[in-house]
Coordinates of C-alpha atoms in Angstrom, one line a residue:
X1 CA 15.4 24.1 -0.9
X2 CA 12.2 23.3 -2.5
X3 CA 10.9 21.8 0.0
X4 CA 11.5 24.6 2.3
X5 CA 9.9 27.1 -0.2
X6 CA 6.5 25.5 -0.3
X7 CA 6.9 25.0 3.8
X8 CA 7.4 28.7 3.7
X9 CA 4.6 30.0 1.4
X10 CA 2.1 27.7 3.0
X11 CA 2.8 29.7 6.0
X12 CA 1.2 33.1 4.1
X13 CA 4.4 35.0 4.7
X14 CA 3.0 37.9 3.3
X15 CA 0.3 37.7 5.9
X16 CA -2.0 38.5 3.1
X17 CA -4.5 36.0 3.6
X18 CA -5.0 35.6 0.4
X19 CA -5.0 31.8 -1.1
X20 CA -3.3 32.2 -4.3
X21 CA 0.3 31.6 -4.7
X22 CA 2.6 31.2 -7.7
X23 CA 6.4 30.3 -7.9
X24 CA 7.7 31.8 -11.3
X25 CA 11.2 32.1 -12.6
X26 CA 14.2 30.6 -13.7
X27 CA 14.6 27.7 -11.6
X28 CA 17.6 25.9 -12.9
X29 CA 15.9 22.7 -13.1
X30 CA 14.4 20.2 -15.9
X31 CA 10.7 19.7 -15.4
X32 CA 11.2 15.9 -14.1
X33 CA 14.1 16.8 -11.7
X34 CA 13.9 16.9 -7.9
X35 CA 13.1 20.1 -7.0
X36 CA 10.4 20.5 -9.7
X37 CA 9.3 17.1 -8.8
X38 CA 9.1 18.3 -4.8
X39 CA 6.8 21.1 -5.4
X40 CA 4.6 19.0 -7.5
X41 CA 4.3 16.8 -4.9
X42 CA 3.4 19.6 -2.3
X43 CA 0.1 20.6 -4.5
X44 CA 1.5 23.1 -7.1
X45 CA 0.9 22.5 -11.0
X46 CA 3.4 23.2 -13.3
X47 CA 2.3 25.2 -16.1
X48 CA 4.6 25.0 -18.6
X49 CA 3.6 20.7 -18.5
X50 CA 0.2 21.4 -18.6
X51 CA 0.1 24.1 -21.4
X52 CA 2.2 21.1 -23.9
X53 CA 5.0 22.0 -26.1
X54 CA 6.7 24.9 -24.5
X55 CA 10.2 25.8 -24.7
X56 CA 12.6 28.9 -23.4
X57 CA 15.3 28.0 -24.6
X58 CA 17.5 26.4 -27.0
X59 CA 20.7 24.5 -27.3
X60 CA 22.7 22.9 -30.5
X61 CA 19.4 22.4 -31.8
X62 CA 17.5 20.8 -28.8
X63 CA 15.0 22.9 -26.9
X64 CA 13.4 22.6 -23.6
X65 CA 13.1 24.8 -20.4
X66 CA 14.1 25.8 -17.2
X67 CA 11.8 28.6 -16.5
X68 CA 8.8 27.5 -14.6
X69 CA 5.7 28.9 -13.6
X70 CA 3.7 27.0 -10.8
X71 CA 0.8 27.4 -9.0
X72 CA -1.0 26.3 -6.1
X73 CA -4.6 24.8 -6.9
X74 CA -6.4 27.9 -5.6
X75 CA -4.2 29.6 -8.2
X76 CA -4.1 26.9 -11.0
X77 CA -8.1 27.6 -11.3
X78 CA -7.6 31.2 -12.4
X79 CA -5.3 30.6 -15.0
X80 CA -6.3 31.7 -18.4
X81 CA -3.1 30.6 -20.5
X82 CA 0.7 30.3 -19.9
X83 CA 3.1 31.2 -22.5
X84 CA 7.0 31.6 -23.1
X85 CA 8.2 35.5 -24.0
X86 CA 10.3 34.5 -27.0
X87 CA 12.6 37.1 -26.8
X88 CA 16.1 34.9 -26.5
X89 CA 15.9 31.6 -27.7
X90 CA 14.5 32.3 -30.9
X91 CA 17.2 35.0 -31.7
X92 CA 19.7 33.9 -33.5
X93 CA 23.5 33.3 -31.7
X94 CA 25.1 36.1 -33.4
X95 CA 23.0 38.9 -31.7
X96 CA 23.7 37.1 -28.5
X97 CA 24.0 39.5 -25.4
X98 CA 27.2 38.0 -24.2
X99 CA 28.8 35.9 -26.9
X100 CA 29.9 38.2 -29.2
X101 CA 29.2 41.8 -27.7
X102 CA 28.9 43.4 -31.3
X103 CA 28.1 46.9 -30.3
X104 CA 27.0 47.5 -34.1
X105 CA 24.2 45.3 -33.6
X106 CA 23.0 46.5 -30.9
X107 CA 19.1 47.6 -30.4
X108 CA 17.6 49.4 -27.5
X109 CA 14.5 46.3 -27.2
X110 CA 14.0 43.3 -25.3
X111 CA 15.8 40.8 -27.4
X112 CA 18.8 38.7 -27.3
X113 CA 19.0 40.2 -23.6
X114 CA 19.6 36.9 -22.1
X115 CA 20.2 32.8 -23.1
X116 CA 16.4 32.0 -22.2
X117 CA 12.8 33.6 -22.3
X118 CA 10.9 35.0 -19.6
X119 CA 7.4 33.1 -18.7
X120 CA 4.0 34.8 -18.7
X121 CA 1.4 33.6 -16.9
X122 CA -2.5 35.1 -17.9
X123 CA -4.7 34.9 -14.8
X124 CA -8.9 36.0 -14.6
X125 CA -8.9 36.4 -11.1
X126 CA -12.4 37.5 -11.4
X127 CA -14.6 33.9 -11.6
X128 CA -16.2 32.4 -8.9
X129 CA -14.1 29.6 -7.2
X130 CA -14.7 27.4 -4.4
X131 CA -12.0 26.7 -1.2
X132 CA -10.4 24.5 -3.5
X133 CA -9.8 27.1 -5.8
X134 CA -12.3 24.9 -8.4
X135 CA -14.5 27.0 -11.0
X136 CA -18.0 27.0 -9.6
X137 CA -20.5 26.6 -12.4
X138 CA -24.2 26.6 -12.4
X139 CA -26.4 26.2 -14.8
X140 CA -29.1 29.2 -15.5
X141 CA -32.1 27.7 -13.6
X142 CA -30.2 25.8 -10.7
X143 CA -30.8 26.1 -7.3
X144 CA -28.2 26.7 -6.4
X145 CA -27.5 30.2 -5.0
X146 CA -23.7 31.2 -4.3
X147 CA -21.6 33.1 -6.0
X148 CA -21.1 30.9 -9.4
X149 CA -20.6 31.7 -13.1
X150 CA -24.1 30.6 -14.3
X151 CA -24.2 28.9 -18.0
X152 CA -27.1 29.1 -20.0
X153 CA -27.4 26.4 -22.9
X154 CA -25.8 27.4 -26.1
X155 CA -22.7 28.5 -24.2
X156 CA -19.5 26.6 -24.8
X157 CA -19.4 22.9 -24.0
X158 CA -23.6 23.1 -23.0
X159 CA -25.8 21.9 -25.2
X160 CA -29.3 20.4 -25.5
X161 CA -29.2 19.6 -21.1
X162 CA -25.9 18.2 -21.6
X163 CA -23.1 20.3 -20.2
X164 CA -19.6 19.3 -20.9
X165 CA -16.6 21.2 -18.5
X166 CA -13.8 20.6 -20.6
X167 CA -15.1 22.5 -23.5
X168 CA -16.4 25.4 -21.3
X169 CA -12.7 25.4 -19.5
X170 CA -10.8 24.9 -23.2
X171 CA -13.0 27.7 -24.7
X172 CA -12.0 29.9 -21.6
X173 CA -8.4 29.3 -21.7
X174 CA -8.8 27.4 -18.7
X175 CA -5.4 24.7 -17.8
X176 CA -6.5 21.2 -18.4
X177 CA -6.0 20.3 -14.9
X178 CA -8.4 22.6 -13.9
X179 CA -11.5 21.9 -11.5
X180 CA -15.0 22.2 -11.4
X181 CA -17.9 22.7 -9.0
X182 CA -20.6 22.0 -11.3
X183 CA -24.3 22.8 -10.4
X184 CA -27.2 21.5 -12.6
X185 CA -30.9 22.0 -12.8
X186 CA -34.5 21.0 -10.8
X187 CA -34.9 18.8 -14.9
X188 CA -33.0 16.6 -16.0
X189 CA -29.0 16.9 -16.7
X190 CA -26.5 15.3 -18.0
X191 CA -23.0 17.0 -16.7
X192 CA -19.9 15.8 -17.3
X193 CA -16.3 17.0 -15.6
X194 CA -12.9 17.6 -16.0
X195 CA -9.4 16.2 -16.0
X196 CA -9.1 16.8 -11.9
X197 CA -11.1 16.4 -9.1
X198 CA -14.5 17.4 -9.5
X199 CA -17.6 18.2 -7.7
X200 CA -21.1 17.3 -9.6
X201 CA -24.4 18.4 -8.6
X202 CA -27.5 16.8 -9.7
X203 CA -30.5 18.2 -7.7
X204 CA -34.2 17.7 -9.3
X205 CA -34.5 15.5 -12.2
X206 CA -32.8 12.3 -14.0
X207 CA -29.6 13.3 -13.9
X208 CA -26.8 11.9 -15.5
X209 CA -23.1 12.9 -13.6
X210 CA -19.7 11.9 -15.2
X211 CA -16.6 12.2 -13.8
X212 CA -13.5 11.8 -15.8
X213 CA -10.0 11.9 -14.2
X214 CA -9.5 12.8 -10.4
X215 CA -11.4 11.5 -7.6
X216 CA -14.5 13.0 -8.0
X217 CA -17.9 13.9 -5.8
X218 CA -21.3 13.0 -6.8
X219 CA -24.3 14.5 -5.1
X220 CA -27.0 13.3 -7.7
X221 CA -30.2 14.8 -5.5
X222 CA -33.9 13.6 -5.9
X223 CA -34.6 11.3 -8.9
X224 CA -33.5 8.0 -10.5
X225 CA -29.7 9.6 -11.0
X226 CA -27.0 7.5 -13.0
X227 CA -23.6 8.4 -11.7
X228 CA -20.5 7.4 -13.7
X229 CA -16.8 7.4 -11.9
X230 CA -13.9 6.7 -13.5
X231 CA -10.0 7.3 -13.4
X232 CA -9.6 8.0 -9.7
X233 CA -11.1 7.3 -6.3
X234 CA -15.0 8.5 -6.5
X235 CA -17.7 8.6 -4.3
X236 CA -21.6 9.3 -4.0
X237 CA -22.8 11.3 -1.1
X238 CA -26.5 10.4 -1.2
X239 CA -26.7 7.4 -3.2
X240 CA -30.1 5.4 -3.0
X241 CA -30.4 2.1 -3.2
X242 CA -32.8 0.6 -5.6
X243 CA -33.4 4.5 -7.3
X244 CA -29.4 5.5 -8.5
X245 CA -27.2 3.6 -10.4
X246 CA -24.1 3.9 -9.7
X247 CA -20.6 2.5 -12.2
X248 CA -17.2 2.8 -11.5
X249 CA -17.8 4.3 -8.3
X250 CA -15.7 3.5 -5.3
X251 CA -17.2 4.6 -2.2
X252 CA -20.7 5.1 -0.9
X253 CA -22.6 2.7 -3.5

């Protein structure tokens, strides 16, 4: 069945056209069983795994959930934060909506109306993303000239040339499997990426490009440019011999 559901929503049965998509509910499944598993695998990240430490719900002392958010990668990109309601599993058993049925006890609010808590899922649908549904970042003086959120130095995570794109994404609320586009500067930069697969842009300059985990795109531009893979399959698109340096890159050095 979940199989079928991510077959189904990649057909856009809405026929919105729009590329963000997000299963949400209770699924009746444990984050490492199969149909959880099967949606991973079909490109949707689950939330409540990449926010750590979530729970909705809780039994003879144990907690953990079946209520999942997920969301494709176009999606995953615009997420701002993912949190549990805890309206039920932090209520205590005796003002349990089916257990005992005191009417006494009874209060006209959200609480103790079920076994487990609802999932809420914050979303800024307003920041520039790419097809991949990646942030697209540029910093203030960059070339580049598409629609972008442009950084200027003394934001979060860039300092001093050196931009960092997990601090800009953790001081935006960003998931930690989110992806960048990262644009830099005619001078020199040093930019480093994310936890996923990014895309780093050096143009003018010395410019130092890190990737992190994910398999990652380096386009370092004109100047003696250092690139530096990692976890993950990476390649350079314009690498010159003699002029970059390339380590822990895989393809086109």
């Amino acid at each position: 069945a979940a199989i079928v559901l991510a077959n189904w929503l990649a057909t856009d049965p809405t026929g919105s056209g729009d590329a963000d998509f997000l299963i949400i509910g209770d699924l009746n499944s444990y984050a490492m069983e199969d149909p959880i598993m099967a949606l991973t695998d079909a490109g949707y990240t689950n939330l409540m795994d990449a926010y750590n430490g979530l729970y909705s719900y809780q039994f003879q002392g144990q907690s953990g959930y079946l209520d999942h958010a997920l969301a494709n990668a176009n999606l995953t990109a615009q997420v701002t934060g993912v949190a549990p309601w805890h309206i039920n599993s932090d209520e205590p058993v005796a003002l349990d909506y089916n257990n005992y049925n005191q009417p006494e006890l009874y209060n006209a609010d959200p609480y103790g109306s079920s076994d487990h808590d609802p999932v809420m899922v914050g979303l800024d649908l307003d920041r520039a993303t790419n097809a991949d549904g990646c942030y697209v970042l540029a910093l203030e003086g960059s070339p580049f000239t598409g629609p972008a959120t442009v950084l200027s130095i003394g934001d979060p995570g860039y300092t001093s040339g050196v931009f960092q794109a997990r601090r800009w994404g953790s001081s935006e609320g960003l998931s930690r499997m989110a992806c960048y586009e990262i644009h830099g500067t005619d001078e020199r930069d040093v930019i480093v990426g994310g936890n996923s697969s990014d895309q780093l842009f050096g143009y003018g300059g010395d410019d130092v490009l890190v990737g992190l985990k994910g398999q990652d795109l380096f386009t370092g531009g004109t100047g003696a440019d250092v690139m530096q893979g990692n976890q993950g399959i990476d390649e350079v698109l314009d690498y010159e011999f003699g002029i970059d340096i390339c380590n822990s890159i895989e393809i086109g050095c």
